Short mmCIF file of C-alpha atoms in Angstrom, two decimals:
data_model
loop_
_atom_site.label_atom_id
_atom_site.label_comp_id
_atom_site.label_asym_id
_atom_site.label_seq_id
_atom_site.Cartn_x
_atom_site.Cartn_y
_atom_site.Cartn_z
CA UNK A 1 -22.11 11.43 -3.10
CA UNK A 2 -21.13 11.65 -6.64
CA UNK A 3 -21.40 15.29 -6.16
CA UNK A 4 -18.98 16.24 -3.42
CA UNK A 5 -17.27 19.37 -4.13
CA UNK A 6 -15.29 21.75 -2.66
CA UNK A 7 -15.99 24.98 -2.17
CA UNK A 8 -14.32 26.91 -5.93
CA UNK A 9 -14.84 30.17 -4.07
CA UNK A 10 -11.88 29.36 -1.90
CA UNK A 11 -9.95 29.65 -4.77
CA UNK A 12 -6.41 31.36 -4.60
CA UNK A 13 -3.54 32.40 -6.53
CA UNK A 14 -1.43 32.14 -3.62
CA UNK A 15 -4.34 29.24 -1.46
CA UNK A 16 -3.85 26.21 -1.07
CA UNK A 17 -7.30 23.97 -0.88
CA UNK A 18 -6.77 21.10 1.27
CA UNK A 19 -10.30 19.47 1.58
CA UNK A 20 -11.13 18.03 5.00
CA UNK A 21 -11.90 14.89 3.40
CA UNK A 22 -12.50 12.23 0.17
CA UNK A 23 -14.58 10.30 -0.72
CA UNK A 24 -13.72 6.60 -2.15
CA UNK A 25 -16.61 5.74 -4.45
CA UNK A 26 -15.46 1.82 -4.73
CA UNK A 27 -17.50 -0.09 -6.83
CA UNK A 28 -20.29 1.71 -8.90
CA UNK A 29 -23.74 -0.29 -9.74
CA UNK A 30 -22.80 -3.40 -8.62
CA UNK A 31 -25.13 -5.78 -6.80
CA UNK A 32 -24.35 -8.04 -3.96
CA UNK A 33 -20.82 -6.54 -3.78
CA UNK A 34 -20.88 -7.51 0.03
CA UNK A 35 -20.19 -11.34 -0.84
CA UNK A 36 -16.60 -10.07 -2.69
CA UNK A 37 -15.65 -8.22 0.29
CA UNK A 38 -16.26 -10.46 2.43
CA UNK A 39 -14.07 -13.16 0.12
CA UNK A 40 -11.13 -10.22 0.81
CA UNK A 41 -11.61 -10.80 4.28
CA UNK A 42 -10.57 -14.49 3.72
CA UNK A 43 -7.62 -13.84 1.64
CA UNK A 44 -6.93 -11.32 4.22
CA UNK A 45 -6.60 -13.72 7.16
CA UNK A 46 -5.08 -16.34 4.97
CA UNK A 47 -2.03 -13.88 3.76
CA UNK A 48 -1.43 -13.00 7.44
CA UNK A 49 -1.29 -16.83 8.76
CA UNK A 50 0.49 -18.06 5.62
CA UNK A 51 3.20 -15.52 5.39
CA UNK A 52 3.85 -15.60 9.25
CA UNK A 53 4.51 -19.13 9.08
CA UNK A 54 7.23 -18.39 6.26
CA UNK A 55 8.56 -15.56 8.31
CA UNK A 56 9.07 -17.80 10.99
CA UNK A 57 10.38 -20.78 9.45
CA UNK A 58 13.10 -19.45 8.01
CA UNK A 59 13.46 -17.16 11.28
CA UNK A 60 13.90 -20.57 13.40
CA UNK A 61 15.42 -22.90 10.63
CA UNK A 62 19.28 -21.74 10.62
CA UNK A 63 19.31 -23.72 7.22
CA UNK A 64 17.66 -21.06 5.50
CA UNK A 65 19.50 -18.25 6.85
CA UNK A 66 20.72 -17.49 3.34
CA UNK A 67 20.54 -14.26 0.63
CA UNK A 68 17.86 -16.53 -0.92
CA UNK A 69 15.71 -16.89 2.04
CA UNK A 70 16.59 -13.47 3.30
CA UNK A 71 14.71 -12.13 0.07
CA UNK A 72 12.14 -14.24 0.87
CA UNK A 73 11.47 -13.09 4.28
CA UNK A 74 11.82 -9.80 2.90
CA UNK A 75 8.99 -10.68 0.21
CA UNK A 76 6.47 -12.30 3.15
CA UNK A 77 7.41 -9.13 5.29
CA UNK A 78 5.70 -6.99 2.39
CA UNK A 79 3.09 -9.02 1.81
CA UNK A 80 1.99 -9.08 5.34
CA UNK A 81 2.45 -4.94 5.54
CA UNK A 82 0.88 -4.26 1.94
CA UNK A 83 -2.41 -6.18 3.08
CA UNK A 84 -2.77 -4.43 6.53
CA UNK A 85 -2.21 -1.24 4.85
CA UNK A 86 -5.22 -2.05 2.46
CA UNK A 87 -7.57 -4.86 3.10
CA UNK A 88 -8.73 -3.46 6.89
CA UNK A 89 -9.48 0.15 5.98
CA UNK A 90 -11.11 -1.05 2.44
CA UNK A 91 -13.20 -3.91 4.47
CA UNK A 92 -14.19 -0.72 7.32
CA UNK A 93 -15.05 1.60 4.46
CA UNK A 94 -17.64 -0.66 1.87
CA UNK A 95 -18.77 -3.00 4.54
CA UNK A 96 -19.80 -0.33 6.96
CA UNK A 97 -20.46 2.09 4.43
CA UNK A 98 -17.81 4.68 5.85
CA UNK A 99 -16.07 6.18 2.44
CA UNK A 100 -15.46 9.33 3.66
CA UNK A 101 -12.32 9.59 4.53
CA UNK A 102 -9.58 12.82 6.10
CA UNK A 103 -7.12 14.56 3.97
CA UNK A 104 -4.21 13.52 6.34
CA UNK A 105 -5.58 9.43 6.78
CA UNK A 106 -5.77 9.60 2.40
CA UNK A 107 -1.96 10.90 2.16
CA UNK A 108 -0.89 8.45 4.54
CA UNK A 109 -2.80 5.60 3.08
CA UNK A 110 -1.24 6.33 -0.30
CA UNK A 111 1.76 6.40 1.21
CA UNK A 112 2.14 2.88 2.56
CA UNK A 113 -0.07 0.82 0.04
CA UNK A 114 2.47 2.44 -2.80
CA UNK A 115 5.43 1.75 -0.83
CA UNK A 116 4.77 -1.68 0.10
CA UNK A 117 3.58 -2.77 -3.68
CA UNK A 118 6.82 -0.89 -4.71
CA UNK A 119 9.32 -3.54 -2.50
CA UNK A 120 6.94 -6.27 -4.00
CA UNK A 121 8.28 -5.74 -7.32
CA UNK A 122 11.92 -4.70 -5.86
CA UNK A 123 11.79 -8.03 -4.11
CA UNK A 124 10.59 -9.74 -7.19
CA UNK A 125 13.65 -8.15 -8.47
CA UNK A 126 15.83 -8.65 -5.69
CA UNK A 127 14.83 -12.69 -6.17
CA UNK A 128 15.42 -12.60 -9.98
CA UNK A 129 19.38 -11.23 -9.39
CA UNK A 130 19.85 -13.78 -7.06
CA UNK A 131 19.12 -16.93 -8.92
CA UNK A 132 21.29 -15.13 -11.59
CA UNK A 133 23.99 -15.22 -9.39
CA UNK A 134 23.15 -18.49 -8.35
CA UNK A 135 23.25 -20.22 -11.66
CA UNK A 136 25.63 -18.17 -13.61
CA UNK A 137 28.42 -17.15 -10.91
CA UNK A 138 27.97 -19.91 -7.83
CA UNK A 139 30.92 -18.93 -6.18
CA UNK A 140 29.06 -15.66 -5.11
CA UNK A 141 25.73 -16.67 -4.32
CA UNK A 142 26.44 -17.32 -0.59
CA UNK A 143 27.08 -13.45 0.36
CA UNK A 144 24.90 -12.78 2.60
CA UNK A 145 25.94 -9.12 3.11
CA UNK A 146 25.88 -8.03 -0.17
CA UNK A 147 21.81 -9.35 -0.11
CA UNK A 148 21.31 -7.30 3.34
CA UNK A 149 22.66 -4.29 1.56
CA UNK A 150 20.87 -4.84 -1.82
CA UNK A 151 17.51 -5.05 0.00
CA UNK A 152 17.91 -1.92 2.43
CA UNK A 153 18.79 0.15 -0.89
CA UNK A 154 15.39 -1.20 -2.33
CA UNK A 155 13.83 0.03 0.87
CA UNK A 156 15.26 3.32 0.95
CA UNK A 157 14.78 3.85 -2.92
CA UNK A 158 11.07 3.14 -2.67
CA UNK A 159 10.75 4.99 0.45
CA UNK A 160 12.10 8.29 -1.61
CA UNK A 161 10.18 7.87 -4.27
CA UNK A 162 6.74 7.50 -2.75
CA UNK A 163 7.60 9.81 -0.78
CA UNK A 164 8.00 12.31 -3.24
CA UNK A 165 4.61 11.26 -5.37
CA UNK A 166 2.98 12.10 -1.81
CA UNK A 167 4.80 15.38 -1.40
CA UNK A 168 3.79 16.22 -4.41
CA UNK A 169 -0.19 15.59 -3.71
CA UNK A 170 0.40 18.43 -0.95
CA UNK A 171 1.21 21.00 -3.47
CA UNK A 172 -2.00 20.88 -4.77
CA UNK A 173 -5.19 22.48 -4.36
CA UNK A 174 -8.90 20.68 -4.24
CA UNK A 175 -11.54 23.07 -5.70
CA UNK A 176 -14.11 20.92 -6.85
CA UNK A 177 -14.88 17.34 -6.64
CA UNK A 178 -13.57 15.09 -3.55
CA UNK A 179 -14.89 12.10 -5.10
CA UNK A 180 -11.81 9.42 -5.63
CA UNK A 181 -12.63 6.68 -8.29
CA UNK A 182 -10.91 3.91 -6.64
CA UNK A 183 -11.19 1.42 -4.17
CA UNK A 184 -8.57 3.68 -1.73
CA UNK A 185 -6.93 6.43 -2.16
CA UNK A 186 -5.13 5.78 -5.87
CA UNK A 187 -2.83 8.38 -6.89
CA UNK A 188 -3.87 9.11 -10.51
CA UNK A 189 -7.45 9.69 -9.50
CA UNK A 190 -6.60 11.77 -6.84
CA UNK A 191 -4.18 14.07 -7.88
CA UNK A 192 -6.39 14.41 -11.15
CA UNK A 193 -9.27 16.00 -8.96
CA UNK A 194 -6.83 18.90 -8.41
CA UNK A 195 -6.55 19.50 -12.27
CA UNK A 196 -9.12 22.29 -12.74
CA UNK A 197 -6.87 24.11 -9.63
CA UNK A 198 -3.99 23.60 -9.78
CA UNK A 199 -0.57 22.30 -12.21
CA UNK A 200 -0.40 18.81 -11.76
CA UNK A 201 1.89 18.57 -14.74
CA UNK A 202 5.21 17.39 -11.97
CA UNK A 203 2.52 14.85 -10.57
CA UNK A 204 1.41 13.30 -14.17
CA UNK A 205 5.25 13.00 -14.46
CA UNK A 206 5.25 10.95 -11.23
CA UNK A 207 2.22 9.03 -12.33
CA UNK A 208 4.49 8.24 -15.70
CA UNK A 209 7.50 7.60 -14.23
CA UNK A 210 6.60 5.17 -11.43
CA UNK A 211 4.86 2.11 -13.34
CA UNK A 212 8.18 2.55 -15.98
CA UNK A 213 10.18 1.98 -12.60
CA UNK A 214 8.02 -0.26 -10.37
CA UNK A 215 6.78 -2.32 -13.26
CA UNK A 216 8.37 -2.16 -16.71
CA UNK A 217 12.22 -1.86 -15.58
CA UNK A 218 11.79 -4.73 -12.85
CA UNK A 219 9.89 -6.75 -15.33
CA UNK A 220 12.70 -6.15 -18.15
CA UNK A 221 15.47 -7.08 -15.81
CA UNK A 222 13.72 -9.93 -14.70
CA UNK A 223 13.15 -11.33 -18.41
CA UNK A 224 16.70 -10.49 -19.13
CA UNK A 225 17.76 -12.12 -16.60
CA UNK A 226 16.32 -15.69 -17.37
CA UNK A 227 17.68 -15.27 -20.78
CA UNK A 228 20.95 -15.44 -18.86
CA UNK A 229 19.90 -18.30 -16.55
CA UNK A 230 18.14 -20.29 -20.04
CA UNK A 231 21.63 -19.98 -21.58
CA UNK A 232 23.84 -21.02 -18.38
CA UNK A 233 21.36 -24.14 -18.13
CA UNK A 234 22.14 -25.18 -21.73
CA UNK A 235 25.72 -25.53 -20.22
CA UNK A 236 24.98 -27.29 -17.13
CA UNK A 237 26.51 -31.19 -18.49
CA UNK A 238 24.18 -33.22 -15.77
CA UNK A 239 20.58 -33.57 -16.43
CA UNK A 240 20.11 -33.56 -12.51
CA UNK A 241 21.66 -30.77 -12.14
CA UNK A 242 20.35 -28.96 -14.56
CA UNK A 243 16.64 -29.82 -13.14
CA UNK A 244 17.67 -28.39 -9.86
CA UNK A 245 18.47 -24.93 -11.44
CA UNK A 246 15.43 -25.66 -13.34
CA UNK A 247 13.12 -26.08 -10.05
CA UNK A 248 14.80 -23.31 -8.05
CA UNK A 249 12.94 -20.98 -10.60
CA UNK A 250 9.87 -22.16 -11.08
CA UNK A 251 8.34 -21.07 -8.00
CA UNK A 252 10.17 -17.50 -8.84
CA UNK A 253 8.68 -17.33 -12.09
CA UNK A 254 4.67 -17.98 -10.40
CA UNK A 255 5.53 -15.01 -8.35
CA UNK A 256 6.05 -13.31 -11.42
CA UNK A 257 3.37 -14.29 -13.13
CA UNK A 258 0.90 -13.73 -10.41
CA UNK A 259 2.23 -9.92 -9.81
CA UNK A 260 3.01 -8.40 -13.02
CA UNK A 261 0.89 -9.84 -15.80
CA UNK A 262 -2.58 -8.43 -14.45
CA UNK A 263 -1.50 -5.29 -13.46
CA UNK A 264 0.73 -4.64 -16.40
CA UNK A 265 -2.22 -5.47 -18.61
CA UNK A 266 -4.36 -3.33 -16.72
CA UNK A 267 -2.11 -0.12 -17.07
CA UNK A 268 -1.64 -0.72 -20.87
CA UNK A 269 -5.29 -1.34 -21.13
CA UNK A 270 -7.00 1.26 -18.58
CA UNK A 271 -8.32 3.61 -21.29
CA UNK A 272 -10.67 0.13 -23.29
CA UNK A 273 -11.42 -1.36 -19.19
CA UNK A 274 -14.49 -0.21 -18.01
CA UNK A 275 -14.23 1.54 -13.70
CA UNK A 276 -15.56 -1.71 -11.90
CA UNK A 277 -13.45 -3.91 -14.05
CA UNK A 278 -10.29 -1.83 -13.64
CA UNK A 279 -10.66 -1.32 -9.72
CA UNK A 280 -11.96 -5.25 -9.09
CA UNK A 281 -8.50 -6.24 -11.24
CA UNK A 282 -6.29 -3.71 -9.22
CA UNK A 283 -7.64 -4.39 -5.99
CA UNK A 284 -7.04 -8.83 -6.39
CA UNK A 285 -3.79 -7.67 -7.93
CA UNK A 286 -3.24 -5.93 -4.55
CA UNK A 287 -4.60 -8.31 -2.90
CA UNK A 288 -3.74 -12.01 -3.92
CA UNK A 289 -0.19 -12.48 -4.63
CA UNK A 290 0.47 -11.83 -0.76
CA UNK A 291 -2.12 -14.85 -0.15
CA UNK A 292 -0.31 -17.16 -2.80
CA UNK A 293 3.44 -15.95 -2.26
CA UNK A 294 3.66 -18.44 0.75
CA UNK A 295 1.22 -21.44 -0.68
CA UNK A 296 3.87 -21.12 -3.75
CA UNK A 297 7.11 -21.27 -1.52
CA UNK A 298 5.66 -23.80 0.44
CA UNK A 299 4.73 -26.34 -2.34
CA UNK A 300 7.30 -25.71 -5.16
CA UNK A 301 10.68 -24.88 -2.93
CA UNK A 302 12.19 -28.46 -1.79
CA UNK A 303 14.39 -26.15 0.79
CA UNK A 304 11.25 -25.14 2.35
CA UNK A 305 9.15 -28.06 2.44
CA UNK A 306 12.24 -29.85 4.61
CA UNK A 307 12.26 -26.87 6.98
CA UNK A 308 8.25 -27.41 7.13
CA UNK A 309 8.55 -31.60 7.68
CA UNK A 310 11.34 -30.50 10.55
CA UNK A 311 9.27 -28.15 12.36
CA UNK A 312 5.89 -30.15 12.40
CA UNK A 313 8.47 -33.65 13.69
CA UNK A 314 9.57 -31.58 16.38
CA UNK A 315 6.32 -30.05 17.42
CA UNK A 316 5.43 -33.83 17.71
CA UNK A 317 8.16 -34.65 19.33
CA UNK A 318 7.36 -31.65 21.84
CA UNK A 319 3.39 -32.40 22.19
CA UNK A 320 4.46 -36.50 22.71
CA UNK A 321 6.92 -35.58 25.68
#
């Protein structure tokens, strides 16, 4: 299949080539590769139970209805979309051997699994600003408005911008290969099929411009932003105190850690990374930060390990009676 064209007799001045369909070559040479997809099935199922039991704790718990725990829920919200929008159509296509996949099913694929990693760095984000406001200016960190209306202008500004990496794919015409090198439809390789066709320079622009604002901004706002928190600490007079700041961002900073290092590295590093390396790190950077998001806020947030020991005594309480 490493040969699927297009027809480049089709080709127009004033033609647009839309191919009926891709095809997502996945993982190239590699042997038992059925064992790894099947582990994504796991992390699959565990994402959806663990992040629908965050969802609903602080859904029923009226203790955590705050802009915290609002971000939160935003965050396990994501994480629960992002994986349905990947993990079930990459499982259908490499298990059952059906890669080929429509023009229209590609687009709308790209669409969602960029717009829901997007909000997982804008909620990253969104997280970061508010244990800023937490530490440095208390008095404000209870505004629970001002977090609704923070996190719907993350949604709409991600929603525009994919969007317009998308429209952009539909501008182009596919004259020769239809092979994608990725484990779904990735925007880079796919809009650089269209290169012998077509002017893709507005779409290498995109590819540019979105890592410098999904990624590199979000991840220099974040650092700033604990270099604020680190100096409002060294201010905080008792030591209890200042350990509770300390412990409301620790479990921030896994999230961090877990999202942006790998797939930071991997951009910076995608011309020395070998194919199978670069689409196996991708695809668990896709793929496990919405399975430890909720094991994180479940161990390391004393806020939601009360809400969890309240639930489970009254579920006992319920099941006794």
């Amino acid at each position: 299949m490493s040969s699927l064209t297009s027809d480049p007799n089709q080709t127009d001045v004033n033609t647009i080539i839309r191919p009926p369909y891709f095809f997502i070559s996945g993982f190239i040479a590699i042997p038992d590769m059925n064992y790894y997809y099947i582990f994504l099935c796991f992390v699959y199922i565990i994402s959806l139970v663990g992040n629908t039991f965050v969802m609903t704790g602080i859904y029923v718990d009226r203790s955590l209805h705050s802009p915290k725990y609002i971000a939160v829920f935003n965050l396990a919200f994501t994480d629960v979309c992002e994986s349905t929008a990947l993990v079930p159509k990459l499982l259908d296509m490499f298990l059952f051997s059906r890669q080929l996949i429509s023009y229209d099913q590609c687009l709308t694929s790209l669409f969602f699994v960029f717009l829901f990693i997007t909000m997982q760095s804008f909620n990253l984000t969104i997280l970061s600003y508010d244990r800023l406001v937490a530490i440095c200016c208390p008095l404000r960190s209870q505004i629970i408005q001002s977090m609704l209306q923070l996190t719907g202008a993350a949604w709409t500004f991600a929603v525009l911008m994919v969007l317009i990496s998308v429209c952009l794919i539909t501008r182009l015409s596919f004259c020769r290969s239809l092979v994608i090198d990725s484990y779904h439809c990735d925007h880079g390789p796919l809009f650089r099929l269209a290169a012998p066709c077509s002017n893709v320079f507005p779409n290498q622009m995109m590819a540019f411009l979105n890592p410098c604002i999904v990624l590199y901004l979000p991840m220099v706002f974040i650092i700033s932003s604990y270099i604020c928190i680190t100096h409002a600490l060294f201010t905080i007079t008792l030591p209890q105190d200042r350990l509770r700041a300390i412990k409301t961002c620790t479990s921030h900073l896994i999230l961090v850690a877990i999202f942006y290092l790998p797939v930071i590295l991997t951009y910076l590093l995608q011309s020395l990374i070998p194919t199978n390396a670069r689409i196996i790190n991708l695809s668990l950077t896709s793929i496990l930060p919405p399975m430890l998001n909720p094991i994180v806020y479940v161990l390391k947030t004393e806020e939601f390990k009360v809400s969890v020991k309240k639930m489970l005594r009254r579920g006992s309480q319920r099941a006794v009676t």
